[in-house]
mmCIF file of N, CA and C in Angstrom:
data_model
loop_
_atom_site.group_PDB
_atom_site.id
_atom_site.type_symbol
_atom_site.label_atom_id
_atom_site.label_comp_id
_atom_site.label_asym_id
_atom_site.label_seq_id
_atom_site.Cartn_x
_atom_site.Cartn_y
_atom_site.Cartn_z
ATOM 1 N N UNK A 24 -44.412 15.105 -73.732
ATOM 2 C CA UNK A 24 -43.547 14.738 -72.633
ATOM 3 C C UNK A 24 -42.542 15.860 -72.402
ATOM 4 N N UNK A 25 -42.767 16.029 -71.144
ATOM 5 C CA UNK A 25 -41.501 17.217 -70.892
ATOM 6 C C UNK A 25 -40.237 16.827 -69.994
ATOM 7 N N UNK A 26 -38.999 16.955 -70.811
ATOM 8 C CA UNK A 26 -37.807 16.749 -69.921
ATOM 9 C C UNK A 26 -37.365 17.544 -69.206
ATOM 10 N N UNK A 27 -36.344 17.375 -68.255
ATOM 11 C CA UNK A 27 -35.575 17.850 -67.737
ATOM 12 C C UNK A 27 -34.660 18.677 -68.255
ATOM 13 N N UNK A 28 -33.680 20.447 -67.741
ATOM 14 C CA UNK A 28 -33.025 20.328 -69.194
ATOM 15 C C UNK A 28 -31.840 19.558 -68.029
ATOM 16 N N UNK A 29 -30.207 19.652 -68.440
ATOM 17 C CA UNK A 29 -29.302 19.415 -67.924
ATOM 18 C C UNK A 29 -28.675 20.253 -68.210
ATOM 19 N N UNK A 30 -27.756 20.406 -67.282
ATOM 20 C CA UNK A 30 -26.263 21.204 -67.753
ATOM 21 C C UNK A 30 -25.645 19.818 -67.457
ATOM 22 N N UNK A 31 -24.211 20.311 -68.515
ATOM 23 C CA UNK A 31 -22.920 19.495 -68.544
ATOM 24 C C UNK A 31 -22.191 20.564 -66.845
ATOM 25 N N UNK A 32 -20.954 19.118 -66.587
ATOM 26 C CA UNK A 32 -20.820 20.128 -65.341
ATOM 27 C C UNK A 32 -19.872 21.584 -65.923
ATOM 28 N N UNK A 33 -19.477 21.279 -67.248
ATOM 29 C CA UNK A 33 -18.731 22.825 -67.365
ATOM 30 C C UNK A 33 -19.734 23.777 -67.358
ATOM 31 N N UNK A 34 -20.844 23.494 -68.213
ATOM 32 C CA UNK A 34 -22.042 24.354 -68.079
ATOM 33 C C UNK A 34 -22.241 24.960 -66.820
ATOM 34 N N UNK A 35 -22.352 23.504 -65.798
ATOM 35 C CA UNK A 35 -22.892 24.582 -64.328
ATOM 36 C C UNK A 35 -21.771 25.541 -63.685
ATOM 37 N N UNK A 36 -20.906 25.082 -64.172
ATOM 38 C CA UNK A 36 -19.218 25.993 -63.585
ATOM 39 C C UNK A 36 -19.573 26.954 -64.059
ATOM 40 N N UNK A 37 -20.014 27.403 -65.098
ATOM 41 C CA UNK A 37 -20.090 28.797 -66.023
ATOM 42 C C UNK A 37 -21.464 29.431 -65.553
ATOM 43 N N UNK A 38 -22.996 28.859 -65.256
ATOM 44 C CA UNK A 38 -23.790 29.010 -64.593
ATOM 45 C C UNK A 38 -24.083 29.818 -63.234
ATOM 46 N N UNK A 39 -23.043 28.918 -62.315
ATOM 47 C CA UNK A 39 -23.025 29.318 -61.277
ATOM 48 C C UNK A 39 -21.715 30.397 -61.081
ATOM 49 N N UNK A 40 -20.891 30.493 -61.816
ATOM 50 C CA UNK A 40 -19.838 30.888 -61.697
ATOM 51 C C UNK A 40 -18.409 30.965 -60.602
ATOM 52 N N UNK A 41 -18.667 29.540 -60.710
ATOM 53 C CA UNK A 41 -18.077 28.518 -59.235
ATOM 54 C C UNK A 41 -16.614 28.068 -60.227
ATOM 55 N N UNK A 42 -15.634 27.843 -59.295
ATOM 56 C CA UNK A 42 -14.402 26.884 -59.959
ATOM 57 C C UNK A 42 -15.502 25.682 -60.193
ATOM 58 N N UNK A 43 -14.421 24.959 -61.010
ATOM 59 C CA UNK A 43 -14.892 23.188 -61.051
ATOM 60 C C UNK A 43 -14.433 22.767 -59.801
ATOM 61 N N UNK A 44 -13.682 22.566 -58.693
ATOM 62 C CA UNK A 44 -13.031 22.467 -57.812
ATOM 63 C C UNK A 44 -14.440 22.977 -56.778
ATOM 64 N N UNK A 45 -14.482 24.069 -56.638
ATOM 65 C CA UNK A 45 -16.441 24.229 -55.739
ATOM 66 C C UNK A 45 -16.998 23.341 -56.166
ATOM 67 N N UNK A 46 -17.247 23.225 -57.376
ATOM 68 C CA UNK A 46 -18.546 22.279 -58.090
ATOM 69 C C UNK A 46 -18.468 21.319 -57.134
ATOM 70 N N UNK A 47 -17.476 20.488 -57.452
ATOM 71 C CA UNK A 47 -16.918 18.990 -57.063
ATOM 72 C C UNK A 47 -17.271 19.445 -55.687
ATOM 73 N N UNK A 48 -16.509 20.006 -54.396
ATOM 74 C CA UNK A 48 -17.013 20.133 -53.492
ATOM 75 C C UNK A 48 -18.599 20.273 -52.994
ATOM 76 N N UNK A 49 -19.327 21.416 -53.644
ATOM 77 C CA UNK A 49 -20.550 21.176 -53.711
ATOM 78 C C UNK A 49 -21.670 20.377 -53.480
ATOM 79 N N UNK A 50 -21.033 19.251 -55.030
ATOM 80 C CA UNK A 50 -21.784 17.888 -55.063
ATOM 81 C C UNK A 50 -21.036 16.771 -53.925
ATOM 82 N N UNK A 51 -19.881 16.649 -53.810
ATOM 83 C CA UNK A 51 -19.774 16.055 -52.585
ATOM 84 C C UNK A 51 -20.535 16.401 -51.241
ATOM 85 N N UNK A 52 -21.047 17.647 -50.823
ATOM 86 C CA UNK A 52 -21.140 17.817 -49.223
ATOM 87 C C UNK A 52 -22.900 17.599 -49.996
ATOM 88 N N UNK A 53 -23.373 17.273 -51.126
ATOM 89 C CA UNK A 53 -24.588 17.070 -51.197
ATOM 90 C C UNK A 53 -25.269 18.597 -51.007
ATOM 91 N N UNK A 54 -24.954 19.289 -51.617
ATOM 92 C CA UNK A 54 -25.504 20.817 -51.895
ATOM 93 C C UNK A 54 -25.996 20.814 -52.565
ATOM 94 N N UNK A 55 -25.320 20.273 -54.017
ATOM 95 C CA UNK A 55 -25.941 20.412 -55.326
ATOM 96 C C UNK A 55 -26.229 18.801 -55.808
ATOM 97 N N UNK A 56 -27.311 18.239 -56.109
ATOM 98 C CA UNK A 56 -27.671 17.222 -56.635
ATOM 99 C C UNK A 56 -26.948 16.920 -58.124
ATOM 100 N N UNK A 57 -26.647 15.901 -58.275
ATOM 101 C CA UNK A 57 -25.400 15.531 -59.609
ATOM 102 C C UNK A 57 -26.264 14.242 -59.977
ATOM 103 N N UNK A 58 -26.127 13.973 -61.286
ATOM 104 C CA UNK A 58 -26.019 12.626 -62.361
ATOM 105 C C UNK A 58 -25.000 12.353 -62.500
ATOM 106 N N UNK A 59 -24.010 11.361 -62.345
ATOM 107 C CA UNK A 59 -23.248 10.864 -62.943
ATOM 108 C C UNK A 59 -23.433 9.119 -63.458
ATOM 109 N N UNK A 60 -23.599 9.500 -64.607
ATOM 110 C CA UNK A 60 -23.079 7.853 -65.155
ATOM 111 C C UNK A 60 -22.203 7.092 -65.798
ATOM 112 N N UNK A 61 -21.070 7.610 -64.810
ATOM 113 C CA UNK A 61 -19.716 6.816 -64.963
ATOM 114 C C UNK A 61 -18.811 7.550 -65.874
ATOM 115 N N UNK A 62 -19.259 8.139 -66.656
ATOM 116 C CA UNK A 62 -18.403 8.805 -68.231
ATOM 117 C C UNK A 62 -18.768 10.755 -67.735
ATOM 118 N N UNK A 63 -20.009 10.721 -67.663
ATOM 119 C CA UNK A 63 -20.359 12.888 -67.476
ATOM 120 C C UNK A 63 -21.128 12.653 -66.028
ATOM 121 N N UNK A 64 -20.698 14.386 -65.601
ATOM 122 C CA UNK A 64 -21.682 14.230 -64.468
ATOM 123 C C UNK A 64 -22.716 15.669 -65.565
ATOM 124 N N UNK A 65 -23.730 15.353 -64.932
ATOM 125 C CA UNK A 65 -24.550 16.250 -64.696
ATOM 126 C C UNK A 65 -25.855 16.653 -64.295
ATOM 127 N N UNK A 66 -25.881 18.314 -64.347
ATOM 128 C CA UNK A 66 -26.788 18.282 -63.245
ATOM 129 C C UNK A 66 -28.089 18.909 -63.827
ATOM 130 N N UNK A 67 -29.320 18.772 -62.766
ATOM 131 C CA UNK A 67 -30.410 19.377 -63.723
ATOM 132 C C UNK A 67 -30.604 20.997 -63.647
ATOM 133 N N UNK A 68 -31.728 21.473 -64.302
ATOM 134 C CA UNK A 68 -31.933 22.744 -63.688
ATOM 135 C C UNK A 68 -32.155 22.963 -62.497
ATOM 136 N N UNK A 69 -32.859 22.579 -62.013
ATOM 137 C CA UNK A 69 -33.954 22.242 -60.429
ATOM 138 C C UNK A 69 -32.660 22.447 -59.410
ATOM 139 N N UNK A 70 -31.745 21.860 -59.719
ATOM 140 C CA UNK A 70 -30.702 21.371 -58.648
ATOM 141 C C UNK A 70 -30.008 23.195 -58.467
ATOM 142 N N UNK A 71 -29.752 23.364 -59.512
ATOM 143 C CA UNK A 71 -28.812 24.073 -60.373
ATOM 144 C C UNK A 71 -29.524 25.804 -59.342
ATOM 145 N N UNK A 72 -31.178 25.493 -59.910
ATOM 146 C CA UNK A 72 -31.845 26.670 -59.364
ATOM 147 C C UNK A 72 -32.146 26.856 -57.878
ATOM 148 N N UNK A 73 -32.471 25.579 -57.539
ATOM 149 C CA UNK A 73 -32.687 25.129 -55.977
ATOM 150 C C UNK A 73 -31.305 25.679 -54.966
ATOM 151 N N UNK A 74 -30.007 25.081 -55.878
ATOM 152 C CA UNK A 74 -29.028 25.972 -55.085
ATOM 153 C C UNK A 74 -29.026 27.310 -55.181
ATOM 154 N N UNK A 75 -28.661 28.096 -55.979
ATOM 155 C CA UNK A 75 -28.853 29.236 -56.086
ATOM 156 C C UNK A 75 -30.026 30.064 -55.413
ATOM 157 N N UNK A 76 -31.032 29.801 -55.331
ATOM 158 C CA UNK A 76 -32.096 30.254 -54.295
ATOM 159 C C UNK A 76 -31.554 29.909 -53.027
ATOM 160 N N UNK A 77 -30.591 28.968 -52.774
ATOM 161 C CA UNK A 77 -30.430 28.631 -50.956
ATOM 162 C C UNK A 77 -29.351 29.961 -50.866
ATOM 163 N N UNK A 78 -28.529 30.043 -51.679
ATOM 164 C CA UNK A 78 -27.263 31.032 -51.013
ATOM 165 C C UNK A 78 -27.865 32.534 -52.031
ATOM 166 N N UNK A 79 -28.851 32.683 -52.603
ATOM 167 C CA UNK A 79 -29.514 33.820 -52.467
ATOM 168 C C UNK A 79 -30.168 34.423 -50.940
ATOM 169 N N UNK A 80 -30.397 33.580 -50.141
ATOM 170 C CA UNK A 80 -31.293 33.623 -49.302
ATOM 171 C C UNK A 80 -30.437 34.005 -48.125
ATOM 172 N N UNK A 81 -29.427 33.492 -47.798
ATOM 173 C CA UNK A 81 -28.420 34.373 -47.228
ATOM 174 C C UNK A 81 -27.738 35.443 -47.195
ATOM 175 N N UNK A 82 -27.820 36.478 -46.284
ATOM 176 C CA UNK A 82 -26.641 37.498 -46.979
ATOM 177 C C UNK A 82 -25.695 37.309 -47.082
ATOM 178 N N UNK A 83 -25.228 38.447 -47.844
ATOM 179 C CA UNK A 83 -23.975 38.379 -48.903
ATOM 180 C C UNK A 83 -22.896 38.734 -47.340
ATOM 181 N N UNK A 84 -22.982 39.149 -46.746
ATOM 182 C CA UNK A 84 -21.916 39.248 -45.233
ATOM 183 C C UNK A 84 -21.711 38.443 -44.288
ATOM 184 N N UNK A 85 -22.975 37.247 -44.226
ATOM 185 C CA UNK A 85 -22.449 35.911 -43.809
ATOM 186 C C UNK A 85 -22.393 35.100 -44.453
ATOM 187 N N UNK A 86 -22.499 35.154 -46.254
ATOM 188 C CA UNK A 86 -21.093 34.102 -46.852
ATOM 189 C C UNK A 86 -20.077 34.398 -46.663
ATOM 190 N N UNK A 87 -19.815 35.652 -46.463
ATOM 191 C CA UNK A 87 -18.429 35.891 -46.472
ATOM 192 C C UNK A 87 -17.445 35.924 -45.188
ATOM 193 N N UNK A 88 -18.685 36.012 -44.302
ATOM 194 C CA UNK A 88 -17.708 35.361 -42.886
ATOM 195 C C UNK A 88 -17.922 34.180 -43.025
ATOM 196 N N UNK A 89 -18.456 32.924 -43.782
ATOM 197 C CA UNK A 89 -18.011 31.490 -43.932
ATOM 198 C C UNK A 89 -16.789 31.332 -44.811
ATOM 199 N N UNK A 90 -16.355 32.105 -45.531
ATOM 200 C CA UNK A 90 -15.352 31.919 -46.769
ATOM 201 C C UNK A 90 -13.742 31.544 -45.423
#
């Protein structure tokens, strides 16, 4: 049987190299897919990689005219 792995969300803060404050935003606007069950959130790889491939895919000069 193969699992999922997870990050804890400090993990993905350090991962992605996002504040916790992005994170939270993030998973609110539904960017990044989250677990939470009531006590930790966290998230899987998939989510983790899936984002990172979306704002890879953009250039780096129109994130930064969204900032």
């Amino acid at each position: 049987m193969t699992t999922e792995v997870e990050f804890s969300f400090e993990e993905a803060v350090r991962t992605l190299g996002v504040t916790p404050e992005k994170l939270t935003r993030l998973i609110e606007d539904g960017k990044i897919t989250a677990i939470n069950d009531g006590v930790r959130t966290r998230l899987t790889r998939r989510a983790i990689l899936d984002y990172m491939a979306a704002v890879s895919a953009v250039p780096a000069i129109e994130r930064s005219k969204r900032r």
